[in-house]
CSV table of C-alpha atoms and ligand atoms in Angstrom, one decimal:
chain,number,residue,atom,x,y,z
A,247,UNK,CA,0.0,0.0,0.0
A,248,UNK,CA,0.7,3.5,-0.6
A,249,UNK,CA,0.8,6.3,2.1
A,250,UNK,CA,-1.1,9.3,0.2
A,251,UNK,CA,-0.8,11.7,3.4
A,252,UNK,CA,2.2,11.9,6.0
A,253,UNK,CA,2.0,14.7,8.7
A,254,UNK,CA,5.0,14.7,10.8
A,255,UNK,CA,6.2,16.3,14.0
A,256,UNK,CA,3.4,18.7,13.4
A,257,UNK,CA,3.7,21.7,15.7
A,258,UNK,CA,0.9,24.7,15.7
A,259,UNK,CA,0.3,27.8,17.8
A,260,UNK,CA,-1.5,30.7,18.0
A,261,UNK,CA,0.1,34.2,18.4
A,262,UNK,CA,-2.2,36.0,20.8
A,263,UNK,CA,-2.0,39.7,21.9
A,264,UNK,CA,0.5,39.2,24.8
A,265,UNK,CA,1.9,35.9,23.8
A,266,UNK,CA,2.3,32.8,21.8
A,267,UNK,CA,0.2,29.3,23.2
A,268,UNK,CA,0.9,26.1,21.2
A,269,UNK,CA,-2.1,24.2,20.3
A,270,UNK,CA,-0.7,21.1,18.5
A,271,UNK,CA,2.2,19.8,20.0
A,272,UNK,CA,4.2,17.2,17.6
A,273,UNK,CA,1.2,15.4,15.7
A,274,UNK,CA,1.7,12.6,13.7
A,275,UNK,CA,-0.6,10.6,11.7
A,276,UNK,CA,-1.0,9.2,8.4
A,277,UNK,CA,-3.1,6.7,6.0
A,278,UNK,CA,-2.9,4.8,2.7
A,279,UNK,CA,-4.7,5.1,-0.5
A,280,UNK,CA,-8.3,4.3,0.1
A,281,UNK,CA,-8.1,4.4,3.6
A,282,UNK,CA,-10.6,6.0,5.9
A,283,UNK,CA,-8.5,7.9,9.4
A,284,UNK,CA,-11.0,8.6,12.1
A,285,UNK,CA,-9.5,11.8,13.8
A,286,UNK,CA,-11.2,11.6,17.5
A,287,UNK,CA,-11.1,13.5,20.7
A,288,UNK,CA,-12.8,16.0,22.8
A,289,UNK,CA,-14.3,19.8,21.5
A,290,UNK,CA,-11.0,21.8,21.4
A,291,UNK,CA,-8.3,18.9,21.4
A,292,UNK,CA,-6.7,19.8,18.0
A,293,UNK,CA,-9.0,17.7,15.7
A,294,UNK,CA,-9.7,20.8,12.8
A,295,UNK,CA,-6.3,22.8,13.4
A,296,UNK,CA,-4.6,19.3,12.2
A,297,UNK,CA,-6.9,18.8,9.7
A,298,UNK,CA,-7.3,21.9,8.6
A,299,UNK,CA,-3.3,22.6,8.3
A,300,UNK,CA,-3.4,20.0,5.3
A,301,UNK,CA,-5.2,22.1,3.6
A,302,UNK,CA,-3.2,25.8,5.0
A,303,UNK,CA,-6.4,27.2,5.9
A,304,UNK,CA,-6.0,28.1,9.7
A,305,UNK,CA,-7.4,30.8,11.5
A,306,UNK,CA,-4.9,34.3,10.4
A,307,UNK,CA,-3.7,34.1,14.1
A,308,UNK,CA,-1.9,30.3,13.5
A,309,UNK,CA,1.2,29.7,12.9
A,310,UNK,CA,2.9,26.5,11.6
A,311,UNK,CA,5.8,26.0,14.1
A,312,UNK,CA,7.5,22.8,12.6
A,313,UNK,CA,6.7,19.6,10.9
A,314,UNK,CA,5.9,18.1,7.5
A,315,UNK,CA,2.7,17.6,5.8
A,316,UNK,CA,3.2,14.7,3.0
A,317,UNK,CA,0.6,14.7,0.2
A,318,UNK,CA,1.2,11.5,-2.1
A,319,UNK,CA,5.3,12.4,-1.3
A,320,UNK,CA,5.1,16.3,-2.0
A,321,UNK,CA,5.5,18.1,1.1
A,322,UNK,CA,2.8,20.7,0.8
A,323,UNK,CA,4.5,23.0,3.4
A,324,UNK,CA,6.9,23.9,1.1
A,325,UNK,CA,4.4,24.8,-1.4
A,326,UNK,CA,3.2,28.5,-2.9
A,327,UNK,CA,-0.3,29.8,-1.5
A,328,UNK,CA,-1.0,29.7,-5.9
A,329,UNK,CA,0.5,26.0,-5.9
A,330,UNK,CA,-1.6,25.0,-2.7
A,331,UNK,CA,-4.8,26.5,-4.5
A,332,UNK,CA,-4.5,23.5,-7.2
A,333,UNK,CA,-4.5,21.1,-4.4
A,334,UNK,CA,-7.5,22.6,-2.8
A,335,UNK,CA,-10.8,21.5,-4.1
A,336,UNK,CA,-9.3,19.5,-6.1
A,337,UNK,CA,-6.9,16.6,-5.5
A,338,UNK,CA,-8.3,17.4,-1.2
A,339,UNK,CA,-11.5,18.3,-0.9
A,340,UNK,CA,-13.3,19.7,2.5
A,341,UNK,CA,-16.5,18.6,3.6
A,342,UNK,CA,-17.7,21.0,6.5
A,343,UNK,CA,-20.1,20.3,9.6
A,344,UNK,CA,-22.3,22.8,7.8
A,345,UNK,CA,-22.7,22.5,3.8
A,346,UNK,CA,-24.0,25.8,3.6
A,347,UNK,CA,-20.3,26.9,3.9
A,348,UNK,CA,-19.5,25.5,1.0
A,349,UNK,CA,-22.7,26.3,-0.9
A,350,UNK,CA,-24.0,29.5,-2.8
A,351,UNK,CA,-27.5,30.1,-2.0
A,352,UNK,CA,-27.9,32.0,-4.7
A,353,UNK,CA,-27.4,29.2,-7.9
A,354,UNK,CA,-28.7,26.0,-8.4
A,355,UNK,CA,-27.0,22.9,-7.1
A,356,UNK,CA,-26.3,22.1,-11.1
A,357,UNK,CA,-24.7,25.3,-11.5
A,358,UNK,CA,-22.4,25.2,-8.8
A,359,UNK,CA,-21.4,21.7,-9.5
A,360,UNK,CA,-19.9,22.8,-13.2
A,361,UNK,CA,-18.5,25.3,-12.0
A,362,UNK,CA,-16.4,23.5,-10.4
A,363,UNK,CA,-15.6,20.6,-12.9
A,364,UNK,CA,-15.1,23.6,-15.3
A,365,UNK,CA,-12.3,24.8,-13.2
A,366,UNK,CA,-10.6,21.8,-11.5
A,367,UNK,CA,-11.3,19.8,-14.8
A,368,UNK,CA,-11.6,22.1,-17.5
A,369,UNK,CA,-14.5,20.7,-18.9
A,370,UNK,CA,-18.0,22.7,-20.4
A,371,UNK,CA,-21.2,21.7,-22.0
A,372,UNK,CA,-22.8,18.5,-21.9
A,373,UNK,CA,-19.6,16.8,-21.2
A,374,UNK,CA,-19.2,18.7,-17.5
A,375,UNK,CA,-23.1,18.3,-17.3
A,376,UNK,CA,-22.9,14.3,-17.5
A,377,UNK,CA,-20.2,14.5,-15.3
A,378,UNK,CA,-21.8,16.7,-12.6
A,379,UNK,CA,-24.9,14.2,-12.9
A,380,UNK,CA,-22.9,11.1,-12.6
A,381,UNK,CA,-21.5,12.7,-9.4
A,382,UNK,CA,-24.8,13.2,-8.4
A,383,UNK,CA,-25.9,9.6,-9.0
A,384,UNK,CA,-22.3,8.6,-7.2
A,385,UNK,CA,-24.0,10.0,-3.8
A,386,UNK,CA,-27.3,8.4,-4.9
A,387,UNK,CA,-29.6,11.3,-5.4
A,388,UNK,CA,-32.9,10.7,-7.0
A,389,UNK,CA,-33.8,11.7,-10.5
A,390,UNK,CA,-30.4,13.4,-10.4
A,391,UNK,CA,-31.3,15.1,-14.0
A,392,UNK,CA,-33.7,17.0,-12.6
A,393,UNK,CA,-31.9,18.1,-9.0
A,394,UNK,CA,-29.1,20.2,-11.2
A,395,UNK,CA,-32.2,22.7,-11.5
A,396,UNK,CA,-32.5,22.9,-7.7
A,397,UNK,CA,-31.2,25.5,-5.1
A,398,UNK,CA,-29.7,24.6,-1.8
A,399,UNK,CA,-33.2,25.6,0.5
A,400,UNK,CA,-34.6,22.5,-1.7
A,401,UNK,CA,-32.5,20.2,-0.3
A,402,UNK,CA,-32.2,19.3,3.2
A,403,UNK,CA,-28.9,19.0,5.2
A,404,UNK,CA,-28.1,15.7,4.6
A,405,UNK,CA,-28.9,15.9,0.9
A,406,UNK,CA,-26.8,19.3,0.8
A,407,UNK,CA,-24.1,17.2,2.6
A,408,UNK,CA,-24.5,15.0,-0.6
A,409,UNK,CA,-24.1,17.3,-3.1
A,410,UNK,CA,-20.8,18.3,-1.1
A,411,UNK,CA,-19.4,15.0,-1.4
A,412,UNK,CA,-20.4,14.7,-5.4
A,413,UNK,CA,-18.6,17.9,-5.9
A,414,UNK,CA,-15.4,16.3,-4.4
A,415,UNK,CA,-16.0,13.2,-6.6
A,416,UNK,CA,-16.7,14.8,-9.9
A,417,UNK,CA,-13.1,16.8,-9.0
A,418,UNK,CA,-11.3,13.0,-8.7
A,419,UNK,CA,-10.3,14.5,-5.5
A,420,UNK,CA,-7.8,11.8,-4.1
A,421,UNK,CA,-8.2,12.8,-0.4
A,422,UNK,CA,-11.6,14.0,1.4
A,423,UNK,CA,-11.3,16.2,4.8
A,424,UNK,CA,-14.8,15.5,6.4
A,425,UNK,CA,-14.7,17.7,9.5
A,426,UNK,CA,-17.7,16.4,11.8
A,427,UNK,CA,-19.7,15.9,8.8
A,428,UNK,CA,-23.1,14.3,10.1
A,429,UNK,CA,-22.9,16.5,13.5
A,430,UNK,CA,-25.8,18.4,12.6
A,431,UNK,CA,-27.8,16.0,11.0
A,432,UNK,CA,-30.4,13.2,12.8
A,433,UNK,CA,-29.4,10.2,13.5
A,434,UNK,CA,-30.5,8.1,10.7
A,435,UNK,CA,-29.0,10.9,8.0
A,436,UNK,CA,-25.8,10.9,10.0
A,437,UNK,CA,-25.6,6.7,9.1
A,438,UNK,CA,-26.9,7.3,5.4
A,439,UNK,CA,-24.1,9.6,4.8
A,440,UNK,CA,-21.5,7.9,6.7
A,441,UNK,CA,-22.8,4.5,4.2
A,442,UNK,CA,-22.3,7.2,1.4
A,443,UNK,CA,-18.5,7.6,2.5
A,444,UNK,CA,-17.6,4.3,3.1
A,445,UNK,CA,-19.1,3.2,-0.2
A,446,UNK,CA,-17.2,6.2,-2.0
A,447,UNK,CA,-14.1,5.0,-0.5
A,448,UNK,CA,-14.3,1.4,-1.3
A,449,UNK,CA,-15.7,1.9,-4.9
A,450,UNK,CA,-13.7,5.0,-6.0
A,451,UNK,CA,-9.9,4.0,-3.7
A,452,UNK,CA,-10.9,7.5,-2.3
A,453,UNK,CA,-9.0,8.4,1.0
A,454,UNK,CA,-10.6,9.8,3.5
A,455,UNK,CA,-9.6,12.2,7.1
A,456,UNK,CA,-13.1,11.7,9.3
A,457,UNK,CA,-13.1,14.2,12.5
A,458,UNK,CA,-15.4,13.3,15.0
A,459,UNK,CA,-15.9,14.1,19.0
A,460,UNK,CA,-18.0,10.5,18.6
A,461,UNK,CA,-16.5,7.1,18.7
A,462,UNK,CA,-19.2,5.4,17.9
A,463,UNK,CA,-19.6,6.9,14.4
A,464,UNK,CA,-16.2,5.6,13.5
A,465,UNK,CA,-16.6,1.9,15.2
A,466,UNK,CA,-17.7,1.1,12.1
A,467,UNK,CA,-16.6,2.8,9.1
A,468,UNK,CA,-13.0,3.9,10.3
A,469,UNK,CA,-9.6,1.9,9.3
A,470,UNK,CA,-7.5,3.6,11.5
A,471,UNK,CA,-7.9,5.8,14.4
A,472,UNK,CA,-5.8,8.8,16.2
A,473,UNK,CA,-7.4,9.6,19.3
A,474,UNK,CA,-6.2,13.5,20.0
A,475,UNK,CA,-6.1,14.9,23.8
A,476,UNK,CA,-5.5,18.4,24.0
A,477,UNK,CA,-3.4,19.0,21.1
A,478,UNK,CA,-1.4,15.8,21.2
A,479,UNK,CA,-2.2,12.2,19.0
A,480,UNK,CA,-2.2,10.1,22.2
A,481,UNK,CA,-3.0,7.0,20.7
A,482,UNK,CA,-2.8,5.9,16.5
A,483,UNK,CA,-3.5,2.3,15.8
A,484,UNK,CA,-5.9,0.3,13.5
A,485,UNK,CA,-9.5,0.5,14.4
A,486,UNK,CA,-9.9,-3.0,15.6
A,487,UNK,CA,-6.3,-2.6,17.9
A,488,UNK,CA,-8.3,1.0,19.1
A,489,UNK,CA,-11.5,-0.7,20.1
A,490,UNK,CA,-10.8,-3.9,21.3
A,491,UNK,CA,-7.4,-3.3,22.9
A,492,UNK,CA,-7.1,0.3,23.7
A,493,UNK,CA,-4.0,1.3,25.6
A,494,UNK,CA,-4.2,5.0,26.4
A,495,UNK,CA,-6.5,5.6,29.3
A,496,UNK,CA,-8.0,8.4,27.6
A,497,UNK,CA,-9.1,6.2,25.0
A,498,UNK,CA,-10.5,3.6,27.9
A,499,UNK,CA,-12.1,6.4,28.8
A,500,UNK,CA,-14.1,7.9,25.7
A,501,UNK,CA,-14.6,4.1,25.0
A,502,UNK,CA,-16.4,3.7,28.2
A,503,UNK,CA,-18.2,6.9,26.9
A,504,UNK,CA,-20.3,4.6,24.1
A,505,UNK,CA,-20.8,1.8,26.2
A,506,UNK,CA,-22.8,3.9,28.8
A,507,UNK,CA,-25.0,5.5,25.8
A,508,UNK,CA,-25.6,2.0,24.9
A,509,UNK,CA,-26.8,0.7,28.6
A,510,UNK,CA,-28.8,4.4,28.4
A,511,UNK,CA,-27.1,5.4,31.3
A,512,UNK,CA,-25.8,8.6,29.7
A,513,UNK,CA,-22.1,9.4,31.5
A,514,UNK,CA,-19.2,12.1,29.8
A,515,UNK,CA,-15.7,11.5,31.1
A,516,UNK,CA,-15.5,13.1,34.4
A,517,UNK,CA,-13.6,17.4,34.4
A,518,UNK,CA,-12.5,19.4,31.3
A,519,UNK,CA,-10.2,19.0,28.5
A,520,UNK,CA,-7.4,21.9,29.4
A,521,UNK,CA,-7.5,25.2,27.2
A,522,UNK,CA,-4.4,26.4,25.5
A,523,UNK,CA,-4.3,28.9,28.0
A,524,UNK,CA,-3.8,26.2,30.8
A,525,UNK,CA,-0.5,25.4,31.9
A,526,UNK,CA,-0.1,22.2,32.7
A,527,UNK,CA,2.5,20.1,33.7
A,528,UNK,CA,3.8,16.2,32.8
A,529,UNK,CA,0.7,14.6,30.7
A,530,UNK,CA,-1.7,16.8,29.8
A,531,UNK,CA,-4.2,14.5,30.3
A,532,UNK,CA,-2.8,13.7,34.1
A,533,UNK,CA,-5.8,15.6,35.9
A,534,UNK,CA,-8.4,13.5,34.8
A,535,UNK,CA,-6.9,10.3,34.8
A,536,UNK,CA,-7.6,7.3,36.8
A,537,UNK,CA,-4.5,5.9,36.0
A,538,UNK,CA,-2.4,9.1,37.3
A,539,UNK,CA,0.9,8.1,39.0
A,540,UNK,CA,3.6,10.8,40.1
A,541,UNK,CA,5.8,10.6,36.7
A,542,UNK,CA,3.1,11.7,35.3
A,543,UNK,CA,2.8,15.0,36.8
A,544,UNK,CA,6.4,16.0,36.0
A,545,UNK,CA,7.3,14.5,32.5
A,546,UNK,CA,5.5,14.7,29.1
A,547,UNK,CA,5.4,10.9,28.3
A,548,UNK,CA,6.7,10.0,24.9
A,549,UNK,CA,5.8,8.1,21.6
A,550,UNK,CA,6.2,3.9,22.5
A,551,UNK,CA,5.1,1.3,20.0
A,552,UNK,CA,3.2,-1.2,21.9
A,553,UNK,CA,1.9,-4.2,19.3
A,554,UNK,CA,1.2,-2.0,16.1
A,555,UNK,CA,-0.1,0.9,18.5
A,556,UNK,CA,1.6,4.0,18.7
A,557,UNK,CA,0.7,5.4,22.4
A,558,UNK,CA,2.1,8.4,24.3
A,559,UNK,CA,1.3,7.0,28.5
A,560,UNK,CA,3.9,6.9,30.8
A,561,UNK,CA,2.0,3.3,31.8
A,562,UNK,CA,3.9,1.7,28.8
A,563,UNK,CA,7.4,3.4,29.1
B,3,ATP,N1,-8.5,31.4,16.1
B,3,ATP,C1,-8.2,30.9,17.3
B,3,ATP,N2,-7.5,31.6,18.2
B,3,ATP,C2,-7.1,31.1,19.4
B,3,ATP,N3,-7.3,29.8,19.7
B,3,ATP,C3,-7.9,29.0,18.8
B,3,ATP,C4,-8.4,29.5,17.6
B,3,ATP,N4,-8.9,28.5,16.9
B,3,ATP,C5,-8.8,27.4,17.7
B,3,ATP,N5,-8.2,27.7,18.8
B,3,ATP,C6,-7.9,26.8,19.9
B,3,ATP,O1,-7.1,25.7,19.4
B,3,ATP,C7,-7.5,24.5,20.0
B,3,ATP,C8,-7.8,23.5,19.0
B,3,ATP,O2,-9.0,23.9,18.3
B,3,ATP,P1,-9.7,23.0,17.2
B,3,ATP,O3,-10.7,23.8,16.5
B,3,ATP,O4,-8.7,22.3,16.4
B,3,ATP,O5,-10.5,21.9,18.1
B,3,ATP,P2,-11.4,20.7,17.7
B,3,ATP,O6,-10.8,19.5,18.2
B,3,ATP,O7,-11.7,20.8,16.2
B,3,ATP,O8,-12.7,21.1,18.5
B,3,ATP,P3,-14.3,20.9,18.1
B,3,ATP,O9,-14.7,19.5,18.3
B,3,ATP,O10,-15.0,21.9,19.1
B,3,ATP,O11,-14.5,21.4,16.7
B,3,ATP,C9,-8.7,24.8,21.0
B,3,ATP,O12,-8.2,24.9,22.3
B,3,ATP,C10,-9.1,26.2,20.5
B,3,ATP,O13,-9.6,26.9,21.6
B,4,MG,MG1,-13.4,21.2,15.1
């Protein structure tokens, strides 16, 4: 297999009025060709800014410390903003939590969609419209034809969600970003569009970066997982390594998370995940765990490879 995407020693922060605060201390993660990554963690653990560096479009106030960002062997860090813009939309495409963000209210679904294959694929007329309607088929919309004619308010959010994903598929994009991408859709959308992109990824070899605060949506669908805690990738392993033999106690912990939701005994892991404002010492994660001992409190564990996993606990040093 292939690695299509490589970030390495990743290192972000955030220049503030009266000082710089890290927010993404050396990430690393990567996946193959055709692979789906589940990204998971907490709100505010790192999950977009990681994701979102890929693509270099962070918030004006980040700034890329370090690292290396490997996109089918290219390091895109060491491309031009004009060189970047090729990438973008193109060969990695961004699926947001709301579509909306990505779609004009003001043209038809149709219109947008050429517009794009125009540009990314050079392509007009009845060639880009078979395309664009293939795409459209691809994400199984009914009577796909006649959609193209349709504005955005005709569609509802998981059928806008659709249209996002076509537009990413009539592009050939290689990699898809989807950053919580069902979040703000019911339950039974959220599992018809998570179907969508594990049947795009097996049919078309397309990679794909999930982000999600929810374990459970990824049980299924992921290949691998990188669980993030405050800014760091505490654990990265295959799903099945993840779920049936997790290390990290964070992990145990947002694990634990699903089970109760199953038994309907609704339970969040107990405290807060630190701001970036927050100093804290040793393991970042220390406060809240159950497995705390005094090392812990005093040293940043490192990287160990335990089996295939890659987990940062001072329990496995
Ligand atoms: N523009 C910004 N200025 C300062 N801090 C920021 C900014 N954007 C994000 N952060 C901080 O960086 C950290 C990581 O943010 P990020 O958006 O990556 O989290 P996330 O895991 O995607 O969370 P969520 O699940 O809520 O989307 C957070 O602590 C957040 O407060
Ligand atoms: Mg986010």
């Amino acid at each position: 297999m292939t690695k299509i995407l490589e970030v390495k020693n990743l290192n972000i922060g955030f220049n503030l009025s009266d000082s710089f605060r890290q927010a993404i201390y050396d990430v690393n993660f990567s996946l193959e060709k055709g692979e789906m990554l589940a990204i998971v963690g907490e709100s505010g653990c790192g999950k977009s800014l990681s994701a979102m560096s890929i693509l270099q479009l962070l918030p004006e106030t980040a700034e890329i410390k370090s690292g290396e960002i490997f996109f089918n062997g290219e390091n895109l860090l060491n491309l031009t903003q004009k060189q970047m813009q090729k990438i973008r939309g193109k060969k990695i495409a961004l699926i947001p939590q709301d579509p909306m963000t990505s779609l004009n209210p003001l043209y038809t679904i149709g219109n947008q969609l050429l517009e794009v294959i125009e540009l990314h694929q050079g392509l007009k007329g009845q060639e880009a419209f078979d395309v664009a309607v293939k795409a459209l088929e691809k994400v199984k919309i009914p009577d796909a034809k006649e959609k193209m004619k349709s504005y955005p308010h005709e569609f509802s959010g998981g059928m806008k969600q659709r249209v996002i994903i076509a537009m990413a598929l009539a592009c050939n994009a290689e990699l898809i970003i989807a950053d919580e991408p069902t979040t703000a859709l019911d339950v039974t959308v959220q599992a018809q569009i998570m179907d969508i992109l594990k049947d795009i990824k097996e049919r078309f070899n397309i990679s794909i970066i999930l982000i999600t605060h929810d374990l459970g949506v990824v049980a299924e669908n992921a290949d691998k997982i990188a669980v993030m805690y405050s800014g760091h990738v505490v654990e990265f392993a295959d799903k099945n390594e993840i779920l049936n033999n997790p290390l990290h106690p964070y992990t145990k912990a947002l694990l634990n998370v699903i089970l109760d939701i199953n038994s309907k005994d609704v339970k969040t892991i107990e405290g807060q995940p630190p701001s970036i404002m927050d100093n804290i010492s040793g393991c970042s994660f220390h406060p809240r765990c159950k497995d705390c001992m005094n090392i812990c409190i005093k040293e940043k564990p490192n990287n160990v490879i335990r089996n295939k996993t890659i987990v940062a606990c001072h329990l496995y040093n």
